[in-house]
């Protein structure tokens, strides 16, 4: 039997560790999103990762997300539970449970889990940020959420994002349309791919999502939703489009856009990043889901929202070479050649004064410590040798210029005499020195 101590563990298939600087970039992206939607009056909701399986079943018995991809299992008490594959159902469940005042404008950030076939941009654990508005059925709410997502992509610097919008009509319109599509696809069943034929059994509208070449020819001639729209649904959609026009958000009406989850009604939309491969270019999407709250046992309540895929947005940023990782700059790096007590105390003091400081642990030569100081990206090395210790002073050496962060000549650890970039100051003046040079 293999020695358990020699077993090497790796991340599970489709799951990744995110290390710095990618993690810093992700954090910045999420913080930017939180700031943007906070300015629009959205408050955070943090639903649990695990829910009763039934919560997610409501999002569509006929969707792959529910039937094939869910991480569901039996809990210790025998109940069936699942890791969330998306956030909207949990948010709607929270709404039903807590009965907040309307309108309920919320945002969320967090991980979701789907047992998919992993590939670039498609993972089994992935992050989303999103918003939901529960209450008003005003088309201006649809406009508000779509424009928020659009402005978010703009703020990241993305330029190759396309917004696709569609309407699926009211519940009855969608049902009639679905039946129309089913009859049509049945009549051309033999031309469809095996996969599409199987999907047709369960959910005819999902066939319209197929990217396979043989399916595309058939889909191209499928009935269009516009013929099935009630007057009210058409009017709602008209108002959404005119809102986007008024706010200068470019879009394309794509009447094949049905979206994966079953609960969508009326407005649906998706954001495609053209800098990514077509198979993974969906960086976010959403729509109206009137009926979901009722399905979860609540009062009839309209809802609209979106979820954006953080991992894919970062890939799109890479592809467009925008949204570089943030540069973190320490204010000071302590180089202590006298045993470490001064480094211990001064890092503490500098941090306590609201600035950033780091140090090397363990004994190290001047050269090794200066190298670490330089690698840390700090603006100043604060050097304490035996002379400084006796005189109650420190030597501060500029490693990076304050204006552009470029390397200072003094950064190379050389032993040159006092320059503009290096000076000895009383230890008690260190905080003021660093503060005045921020
Ligand atoms: P959905 O909940 O399926 O509408 O997905 C919303 C967004 O989440 C998509 O547009 C993707 O950007 C992202 N997303 C969905 N599934 C995955 C996945 N398996 N891996 C990475 N991102 C995903």
Short mmCIF file of C-alpha atoms and ligand atoms in Angstrom, two decimals:
data_model
loop_
_atom_site.label_atom_id
_atom_site.label_comp_id
_atom_site.label_asym_id
_atom_site.label_seq_id
_atom_site.Cartn_x
_atom_site.Cartn_y
_atom_site.Cartn_z
CA UNK A 1 0.00 0.00 0.00
CA UNK A 2 1.28 3.46 -0.84
CA UNK A 3 2.53 5.45 2.11
CA UNK A 4 -0.22 8.07 2.66
CA UNK A 5 2.47 10.62 3.51
CA UNK A 6 3.96 10.34 0.04
CA UNK A 7 0.66 11.01 -1.70
CA UNK A 8 0.73 14.24 -3.68
CA UNK A 9 -2.53 16.15 -3.99
CA UNK A 10 -3.47 18.43 -6.84
CA UNK A 11 -6.52 20.56 -7.52
CA UNK A 12 -9.55 18.60 -8.71
CA UNK A 13 -10.25 18.42 -12.43
CA UNK A 14 -11.66 21.72 -13.66
CA UNK A 15 -10.63 23.60 -10.51
CA UNK A 16 -7.74 26.02 -10.13
CA UNK A 17 -5.72 27.83 -7.52
CA UNK A 18 -5.48 31.49 -8.24
CA UNK A 19 -2.17 32.94 -7.07
CA UNK A 20 -0.88 36.48 -6.96
CA UNK A 21 -0.84 38.59 -9.15
CA UNK A 22 -3.91 36.97 -10.78
CA UNK A 23 -5.61 36.96 -7.40
CA UNK A 24 -4.92 40.68 -6.96
CA UNK A 25 -6.39 41.40 -10.37
CA UNK A 26 -9.49 39.35 -9.58
CA UNK A 27 -9.89 41.21 -6.27
CA UNK A 28 -9.61 44.56 -8.05
CA UNK A 29 -12.17 43.51 -10.62
CA UNK A 30 -14.65 42.41 -7.97
CA UNK A 31 -14.06 45.57 -5.90
CA UNK A 32 -14.65 47.68 -9.02
CA UNK A 33 -17.93 45.90 -9.61
CA UNK A 34 -19.01 46.38 -6.00
CA UNK A 35 -18.28 50.12 -6.24
CA UNK A 36 -20.18 50.48 -9.50
CA UNK A 37 -23.37 48.72 -8.41
CA UNK A 38 -23.16 50.25 -4.92
CA UNK A 39 -23.39 53.66 -6.60
CA UNK A 40 -26.61 52.52 -8.25
CA UNK A 41 -28.25 51.56 -4.95
CA UNK A 42 -27.61 47.81 -4.94
CA UNK A 43 -26.98 46.13 -1.57
CA UNK A 44 -25.00 42.94 -1.12
CA UNK A 45 -26.66 39.59 -0.51
CA UNK A 46 -24.52 36.61 0.52
CA UNK A 47 -26.46 33.37 0.09
CA UNK A 48 -24.89 30.08 1.21
CA UNK A 49 -22.98 27.83 -1.17
CA UNK A 50 -25.25 24.90 -0.36
CA UNK A 51 -29.01 24.83 -0.81
CA UNK A 52 -31.73 22.27 -0.78
CA UNK A 53 -31.58 20.54 -4.15
CA UNK A 54 -35.17 21.59 -4.83
CA UNK A 55 -34.13 25.27 -5.00
CA UNK A 56 -32.04 24.58 -8.07
CA UNK A 57 -34.47 22.11 -9.59
CA UNK A 58 -36.80 25.10 -9.99
CA UNK A 59 -34.44 26.73 -12.46
CA UNK A 60 -35.29 24.12 -15.03
CA UNK A 61 -35.61 20.37 -15.07
CA UNK A 62 -34.73 20.48 -18.74
CA UNK A 63 -31.41 22.32 -18.52
CA UNK A 64 -27.99 20.68 -18.51
CA UNK A 65 -26.99 22.84 -15.55
CA UNK A 66 -29.61 21.04 -13.45
CA UNK A 67 -29.79 17.57 -14.98
CA UNK A 68 -26.15 16.84 -15.70
CA UNK A 69 -23.84 19.35 -14.12
CA UNK A 70 -25.01 19.84 -10.56
CA UNK A 71 -22.85 18.78 -7.63
CA UNK A 72 -25.68 17.27 -5.63
CA UNK A 73 -25.40 14.74 -2.86
CA UNK A 74 -27.04 13.34 0.21
CA UNK A 75 -26.33 15.23 3.43
CA UNK A 76 -25.60 13.41 6.69
CA UNK A 77 -29.28 13.61 7.65
CA UNK A 78 -30.35 12.05 4.37
CA UNK A 79 -31.61 15.27 2.73
CA UNK A 80 -30.64 16.07 -0.87
CA UNK A 81 -28.55 19.19 -1.15
CA UNK A 82 -26.43 20.81 -3.86
CA UNK A 83 -23.57 23.22 -4.37
CA UNK A 84 -24.99 26.22 -6.17
CA UNK A 85 -24.51 26.12 -9.95
CA UNK A 86 -25.64 29.77 -10.23
CA UNK A 87 -26.85 32.48 -7.88
CA UNK A 88 -30.28 33.63 -8.99
CA UNK A 89 -32.24 30.71 -7.55
CA UNK A 90 -30.59 31.13 -4.12
CA UNK A 91 -31.27 34.88 -4.20
CA UNK A 92 -34.94 34.24 -5.08
CA UNK A 93 -35.13 31.68 -2.27
CA UNK A 94 -33.68 34.28 0.15
CA UNK A 95 -36.28 36.78 -1.06
CA UNK A 96 -39.12 34.36 -0.35
CA UNK A 97 -37.66 33.53 3.06
CA UNK A 98 -36.98 37.08 4.30
CA UNK A 99 -39.75 39.05 2.56
CA UNK A 100 -37.71 42.27 2.14
CA UNK A 101 -39.38 45.53 1.08
CA UNK A 102 -39.75 46.10 -2.66
CA UNK A 103 -37.98 46.89 -4.85
CA UNK A 104 -35.19 44.60 -3.67
CA UNK A 105 -32.00 45.63 -5.47
CA UNK A 106 -29.14 43.30 -4.62
CA UNK A 107 -25.72 42.32 -5.87
CA UNK A 108 -23.60 39.26 -5.20
CA UNK A 109 -20.12 37.92 -5.84
CA UNK A 110 -18.99 34.34 -5.36
CA UNK A 111 -18.21 30.86 -6.60
CA UNK A 112 -20.48 28.50 -8.48
CA UNK A 113 -19.98 24.84 -9.30
CA UNK A 114 -20.88 22.91 -12.43
CA UNK A 115 -19.61 19.49 -13.38
CA UNK A 116 -18.76 20.50 -16.94
CA UNK A 117 -16.13 19.24 -19.34
CA UNK A 118 -13.26 21.56 -18.45
CA UNK A 119 -11.45 23.62 -21.05
CA UNK A 120 -10.02 27.11 -21.25
CA UNK A 121 -12.65 29.47 -19.87
CA UNK A 122 -14.88 26.61 -18.70
CA UNK A 123 -14.21 25.41 -15.19
CA UNK A 124 -16.00 23.35 -12.59
CA UNK A 125 -15.59 26.10 -10.00
CA UNK A 126 -15.93 29.62 -11.34
CA UNK A 127 -16.75 33.06 -10.00
CA UNK A 128 -19.62 35.29 -10.90
CA UNK A 129 -20.63 38.81 -10.01
CA UNK A 130 -24.20 39.84 -10.59
CA UNK A 131 -27.28 41.85 -9.66
CA UNK A 132 -30.96 41.09 -9.25
CA UNK A 133 -33.90 43.47 -8.96
CA UNK A 134 -37.07 41.98 -7.55
CA UNK A 135 -40.36 43.82 -7.68
CA UNK A 136 -40.86 46.26 -10.54
CA UNK A 137 -41.78 45.03 -14.02
CA UNK A 138 -40.75 48.41 -15.46
CA UNK A 139 -38.65 47.98 -18.63
CA UNK A 140 -36.41 50.77 -17.34
CA UNK A 141 -35.12 48.28 -14.75
CA UNK A 142 -34.03 46.00 -17.59
CA UNK A 143 -32.25 49.00 -19.08
CA UNK A 144 -30.61 49.88 -15.75
CA UNK A 145 -29.12 46.43 -15.23
CA UNK A 146 -27.95 46.03 -18.83
CA UNK A 147 -26.30 49.44 -18.77
CA UNK A 148 -24.57 48.67 -15.45
CA UNK A 149 -22.93 45.59 -16.96
CA UNK A 150 -21.98 47.56 -20.04
CA UNK A 151 -20.39 50.35 -18.01
CA UNK A 152 -18.51 47.74 -16.00
CA UNK A 153 -16.91 46.32 -19.13
CA UNK A 154 -16.12 49.85 -20.29
CA UNK A 155 -14.47 50.65 -16.95
CA UNK A 156 -12.20 47.62 -17.33
CA UNK A 157 -11.09 48.97 -20.69
CA UNK A 158 -12.72 46.22 -22.77
CA UNK A 159 -13.62 47.40 -26.25
CA UNK A 160 -14.48 44.18 -28.05
CA UNK A 161 -17.69 43.32 -26.24
CA UNK A 162 -20.96 42.88 -28.06
CA UNK A 163 -24.36 43.13 -26.39
CA UNK A 164 -27.05 40.85 -27.77
CA UNK A 165 -30.65 41.36 -26.67
CA UNK A 166 -33.85 39.47 -27.29
CA UNK A 167 -37.28 38.94 -25.83
CA UNK A 168 -38.87 35.57 -25.18
CA UNK A 169 -42.29 37.13 -24.68
CA UNK A 170 -44.70 36.48 -21.86
CA UNK A 171 -45.10 33.01 -20.43
CA UNK A 172 -47.81 32.12 -22.96
CA UNK A 173 -45.79 33.60 -25.85
CA UNK A 174 -42.77 31.56 -24.87
CA UNK A 175 -44.82 28.38 -24.62
CA UNK A 176 -46.43 28.94 -28.01
CA UNK A 177 -43.06 29.79 -29.52
CA UNK A 178 -41.47 26.72 -27.98
CA UNK A 179 -44.20 24.55 -29.47
CA UNK A 180 -43.76 26.25 -32.87
CA UNK A 181 -40.03 25.61 -32.76
CA UNK A 182 -40.61 22.01 -31.68
CA UNK A 183 -42.95 21.28 -34.58
CA UNK A 184 -40.56 22.87 -37.02
CA UNK A 185 -37.49 21.02 -35.69
CA UNK A 186 -39.38 17.73 -35.63
CA UNK A 187 -40.09 18.22 -39.32
CA UNK A 188 -36.35 18.44 -39.98
CA UNK A 189 -35.16 16.11 -37.24
CA UNK A 190 -33.03 13.93 -39.54
CA UNK A 191 -30.85 16.91 -40.50
CA UNK A 192 -29.99 17.73 -36.88
CA UNK A 193 -26.91 16.53 -34.97
CA UNK A 194 -27.43 13.64 -32.51
CA UNK A 195 -26.94 16.07 -29.63
CA UNK A 196 -29.57 18.47 -30.96
CA UNK A 197 -32.02 15.62 -31.50
CA UNK A 198 -31.61 14.68 -27.88
CA UNK A 199 -32.01 18.29 -26.71
CA UNK A 200 -35.14 18.58 -28.84
CA UNK A 201 -36.85 15.94 -26.71
CA UNK A 202 -36.23 17.87 -23.52
CA UNK A 203 -36.17 21.53 -24.47
CA UNK A 204 -36.74 22.59 -28.10
CA UNK A 205 -35.69 26.21 -27.53
CA UNK A 206 -32.25 25.08 -26.35
CA UNK A 207 -31.59 23.64 -29.82
CA UNK A 208 -31.48 27.25 -31.05
CA UNK A 209 -28.32 27.63 -28.90
CA UNK A 210 -26.45 24.94 -30.84
CA UNK A 211 -23.22 26.06 -32.45
CA UNK A 212 -22.85 22.90 -34.60
CA UNK A 213 -22.63 23.51 -38.32
CA UNK A 214 -25.28 20.94 -39.34
CA UNK A 215 -27.72 22.44 -36.82
CA UNK A 216 -27.08 26.01 -37.85
CA UNK A 217 -28.60 25.54 -41.31
CA UNK A 218 -31.80 24.20 -39.77
CA UNK A 219 -31.87 26.82 -37.01
CA UNK A 220 -31.49 29.59 -39.57
CA UNK A 221 -34.95 28.83 -40.94
CA UNK A 222 -36.67 28.23 -37.60
CA UNK A 223 -39.71 30.35 -36.67
CA UNK A 224 -38.91 33.72 -35.14
CA UNK A 225 -40.16 34.89 -31.74
CA UNK A 226 -41.43 38.17 -33.18
CA UNK A 227 -44.44 36.37 -34.69
CA UNK A 228 -45.45 35.03 -31.28
CA UNK A 229 -45.09 38.18 -29.19
CA UNK A 230 -48.09 39.60 -27.37
CA UNK A 231 -48.62 43.34 -27.63
CA UNK A 232 -47.51 43.88 -24.02
CA UNK A 233 -44.28 41.92 -24.53
CA UNK A 234 -43.50 43.77 -27.75
CA UNK A 235 -44.10 47.11 -26.04
CA UNK A 236 -41.86 46.16 -23.11
CA UNK A 237 -39.08 45.16 -25.47
CA UNK A 238 -39.49 48.36 -27.50
CA UNK A 239 -39.00 50.40 -24.36
CA UNK A 240 -35.87 48.42 -23.44
CA UNK A 241 -34.37 49.06 -26.87
CA UNK A 242 -35.20 52.76 -26.82
CA UNK A 243 -33.63 53.02 -23.34
CA UNK A 244 -30.40 51.50 -24.61
CA UNK A 245 -30.46 53.88 -27.57
CA UNK A 246 -30.99 56.86 -25.28
CA UNK A 247 -28.03 55.86 -23.11
CA UNK A 248 -25.77 55.20 -26.10
CA UNK A 249 -25.28 51.52 -25.42
CA UNK A 250 -24.84 49.68 -28.72
CA UNK A 251 -26.63 46.35 -29.11
CA UNK A 252 -27.79 43.81 -31.64
CA UNK A 253 -31.21 42.19 -31.47
CA UNK A 254 -30.58 38.46 -31.76
CA UNK A 255 -33.86 36.62 -31.91
CA UNK A 256 -32.11 33.27 -31.48
CA UNK A 257 -30.87 34.22 -28.02
CA UNK A 258 -32.74 31.92 -25.65
CA UNK A 259 -30.29 31.57 -22.71
CA UNK A 260 -29.64 28.33 -20.91
CA UNK A 261 -31.88 28.47 -17.89
CA UNK A 262 -35.61 27.88 -18.13
CA UNK A 263 -36.88 30.70 -16.00
CA UNK A 264 -36.29 33.57 -18.41
CA UNK A 265 -39.27 35.50 -19.76
CA UNK A 266 -39.38 38.66 -21.83
CA UNK A 267 -35.99 40.41 -21.97
CA UNK A 268 -32.87 38.26 -22.33
CA UNK A 269 -29.37 39.50 -23.05
CA UNK A 270 -25.85 38.27 -23.33
CA UNK A 271 -22.40 39.84 -23.59
CA UNK A 272 -19.99 38.27 -26.06
CA UNK A 273 -16.27 39.01 -25.94
CA UNK A 274 -14.99 38.91 -29.50
CA UNK A 275 -11.39 38.65 -28.31
CA UNK A 276 -12.15 35.11 -27.04
CA UNK A 277 -12.81 31.88 -28.97
CA UNK A 278 -16.45 31.58 -29.99
CA UNK A 279 -17.01 28.55 -27.74
CA UNK A 280 -16.20 30.54 -24.59
CA UNK A 281 -16.99 34.09 -25.61
CA UNK A 282 -20.05 34.50 -23.36
CA UNK A 283 -18.78 36.69 -20.54
CA UNK A 284 -22.16 37.33 -18.97
CA UNK A 285 -25.85 37.36 -19.48
CA UNK A 286 -29.21 37.68 -17.86
CA UNK A 287 -32.77 38.66 -18.29
CA UNK A 288 -36.22 38.74 -16.75
CA UNK A 289 -37.34 35.76 -14.81
CA UNK A 290 -40.90 36.51 -13.91
CA UNK A 291 -42.30 33.39 -12.25
CA UNK A 292 -39.23 32.14 -10.42
CA UNK A 293 -40.21 33.60 -7.03
CA UNK A 294 -43.66 32.01 -7.35
CA UNK A 295 -42.08 28.68 -8.26
CA UNK A 296 -40.14 28.89 -5.01
CA UNK A 297 -43.30 29.41 -2.97
CA UNK A 298 -43.37 33.24 -2.85
CA UNK A 299 -45.88 35.80 -4.12
CA UNK A 300 -45.95 36.63 -7.83
CA UNK A 301 -42.90 38.90 -8.16
CA UNK A 302 -41.10 40.14 -11.22
CA UNK A 303 -37.35 39.88 -11.38
CA UNK A 304 -34.50 40.88 -13.65
CA UNK A 305 -30.76 40.48 -13.29
CA UNK A 306 -27.49 39.32 -14.76
CA UNK A 307 -24.50 37.18 -13.89
CA UNK A 308 -21.06 37.93 -15.29
CA UNK A 309 -18.29 35.34 -15.43
CA UNK A 310 -15.25 36.74 -13.61
CA UNK A 311 -12.82 34.13 -14.96
CA UNK A 312 -13.82 34.74 -18.55
CA UNK A 313 -13.81 38.51 -18.18
CA UNK A 314 -10.21 38.26 -17.00
CA UNK A 315 -9.38 36.11 -20.03
CA UNK A 316 -11.01 38.74 -22.26
CA UNK A 317 -8.90 41.42 -20.53
CA UNK A 318 -5.78 39.35 -21.24
CA UNK A 319 -6.77 38.97 -24.87
CA UNK A 320 -7.35 42.72 -25.23
CA UNK A 321 -4.31 43.52 -23.07
CA UNK A 322 -6.26 45.76 -20.73
CA UNK A 323 -6.75 45.85 -16.96
CA UNK A 324 -3.18 45.06 -15.94
CA UNK A 325 -2.53 43.58 -12.49
CA UNK A 326 -2.29 46.31 -9.86
CA UNK A 327 1.14 47.46 -8.79
CA UNK A 328 1.47 47.18 -5.04
CA UNK A 329 4.05 49.44 -3.57
CA UNK A 330 5.30 49.05 -0.04
CA UNK A 331 6.29 52.24 1.72
CA UNK A 332 9.26 50.69 3.48
CA UNK A 333 11.32 47.52 3.70
CA UNK A 334 13.34 47.02 6.85
CA UNK A 335 16.95 45.91 6.52
CA UNK A 336 18.14 45.07 10.00
CA UNK A 337 21.75 43.95 10.49
CA UNK A 338 21.55 44.00 14.28
CA UNK A 339 19.48 40.95 15.17
CA UNK A 340 15.95 41.80 14.08
CA UNK A 341 14.45 43.64 17.06
CA UNK A 342 14.48 46.99 15.24
CA UNK A 343 12.86 45.45 12.16
CA UNK A 344 10.21 43.86 14.36
CA UNK A 345 9.40 47.12 16.14
CA UNK A 346 9.62 49.48 13.16
CA UNK A 347 7.43 47.40 10.80
CA UNK A 348 4.85 47.43 13.57
CA UNK A 349 5.17 51.20 14.03
CA UNK A 350 4.99 52.01 10.31
CA UNK A 351 1.93 49.80 9.80
CA UNK A 352 0.33 51.34 12.87
CA UNK A 353 0.78 54.77 11.25
CA UNK A 354 -1.29 53.59 8.27
CA UNK A 355 1.59 52.86 5.91
CA UNK A 356 2.88 49.58 4.54
CA UNK A 357 6.06 47.84 5.60
CA UNK A 358 7.66 44.43 5.34
CA UNK A 359 10.93 42.76 6.34
CA UNK A 360 12.92 39.58 5.92
CA UNK A 361 12.85 37.05 8.70
CA UNK A 362 15.93 35.26 9.92
CA UNK A 363 19.48 36.55 9.77
CA UNK A 364 20.73 37.70 6.38
CA UNK A 365 23.64 39.65 4.94
CA UNK A 366 23.21 43.25 3.83
CA UNK A 367 23.31 42.05 0.24
CA UNK A 368 20.61 39.41 0.73
CA UNK A 369 18.37 41.80 2.63
CA UNK A 370 18.78 44.58 0.06
CA UNK A 371 17.92 42.13 -2.68
CA UNK A 372 14.75 41.19 -0.83
CA UNK A 373 13.97 44.89 -0.32
CA UNK A 374 14.33 45.54 -4.02
CA UNK A 375 12.20 42.54 -4.99
CA UNK A 376 9.46 43.69 -2.64
CA UNK A 377 8.88 46.80 -4.77
CA UNK A 378 9.28 49.05 -1.71
CA UNK A 379 9.92 52.76 -2.18
CA UNK A 380 12.44 52.96 0.68
CA UNK A 381 14.83 50.57 2.37
CA UNK A 382 15.18 51.46 6.04
CA UNK A 383 18.59 50.21 7.10
CA UNK A 384 19.65 49.62 10.69
CA UNK A 385 23.31 48.71 11.16
CA UNK A 386 25.27 48.78 14.42
CA UNK A 387 26.21 52.48 13.93
CA UNK A 388 22.59 53.45 13.46
CA UNK A 389 21.53 51.36 16.43
CA UNK A 390 24.00 53.06 18.75
CA UNK A 391 23.11 56.54 17.46
CA UNK A 392 19.34 55.84 17.57
CA UNK A 393 19.14 56.60 13.86
CA UNK A 394 18.16 54.83 10.63
CA UNK A 395 19.48 55.08 7.09
CA UNK A 396 16.76 55.51 4.49
CA UNK A 397 17.62 54.63 0.94
CA UNK A 398 15.29 55.45 -1.93
CA UNK A 399 14.68 52.36 -4.08
CA UNK A 400 12.03 53.76 -6.36
CA UNK A 401 11.26 57.28 -7.45
CA UNK A 402 7.93 58.53 -6.14
CA UNK A 403 6.68 59.91 -9.47
CA UNK A 404 6.89 56.95 -11.81
CA UNK A 405 8.07 54.12 -9.58
CA UNK A 406 11.21 53.72 -11.68
CA UNK A 407 14.32 52.30 -10.14
CA UNK A 408 16.54 54.68 -8.19
CA UNK A 409 20.31 54.33 -8.72
CA UNK A 410 20.68 53.68 -5.03
CA UNK A 411 18.65 50.51 -5.33
CA UNK A 412 21.50 48.29 -6.39
CA UNK A 413 22.81 47.73 -2.90
CA UNK A 414 26.04 49.61 -3.67
CA UNK A 415 28.04 51.10 -0.85
CA UNK A 416 28.27 54.64 -2.29
CA UNK A 417 28.42 57.64 0.06
CA UNK A 418 25.42 59.76 1.03
CA UNK A 419 23.41 60.89 -1.99
CA UNK A 420 20.02 62.52 -2.43
CA UNK A 421 18.71 59.01 -2.45
CA UNK A 422 20.20 58.03 0.89
CA UNK A 423 20.31 59.75 4.24
CA UNK A 424 20.59 59.10 7.92
CA UNK A 425 17.82 60.44 10.10
CA UNK A 426 16.86 60.13 13.76
CA UNK A 427 14.82 57.01 14.29
CA UNK A 428 11.92 58.97 15.84
CA UNK A 429 11.57 60.98 12.60
CA UNK A 430 11.14 57.92 10.39
CA UNK A 431 7.32 57.95 10.31
CA UNK A 432 7.20 61.64 9.40
CA UNK A 433 9.90 61.11 6.76
CA UNK A 434 7.94 58.30 5.07
CA UNK A 435 4.66 60.14 5.35
CA UNK A 436 5.99 63.33 3.81
CA UNK A 437 7.30 61.36 0.83
CA UNK A 438 4.18 59.36 0.02
P1 LIG B 1 -25.02 31.44 -16.85
O1 LIG B 1 -25.35 31.38 -15.38
O2 LIG B 1 -24.85 30.07 -17.47
O3 LIG B 1 -25.87 32.35 -17.61
O4 LIG B 1 -23.55 32.04 -16.92
C1 LIG B 1 -23.26 33.40 -16.74
C2 LIG B 1 -21.81 33.61 -17.05
O5 LIG B 1 -21.01 32.83 -16.15
C3 LIG B 1 -21.39 33.12 -18.43
O6 LIG B 1 -21.61 34.13 -19.39
C4 LIG B 1 -19.93 32.84 -18.24
O7 LIG B 1 -19.17 34.01 -18.39
C5 LIG B 1 -19.85 32.37 -16.81
N1 LIG B 1 -19.78 30.90 -16.74
C6 LIG B 1 -20.79 30.00 -16.81
N2 LIG B 1 -20.34 28.75 -16.70
C7 LIG B 1 -18.99 28.84 -16.55
C8 LIG B 1 -17.92 27.89 -16.37
N3 LIG B 1 -18.16 26.58 -16.31
N4 LIG B 1 -16.66 28.35 -16.27
C9 LIG B 1 -16.40 29.68 -16.31
N5 LIG B 1 -17.35 30.61 -16.46
C10 LIG B 1 -18.63 30.21 -16.58
#
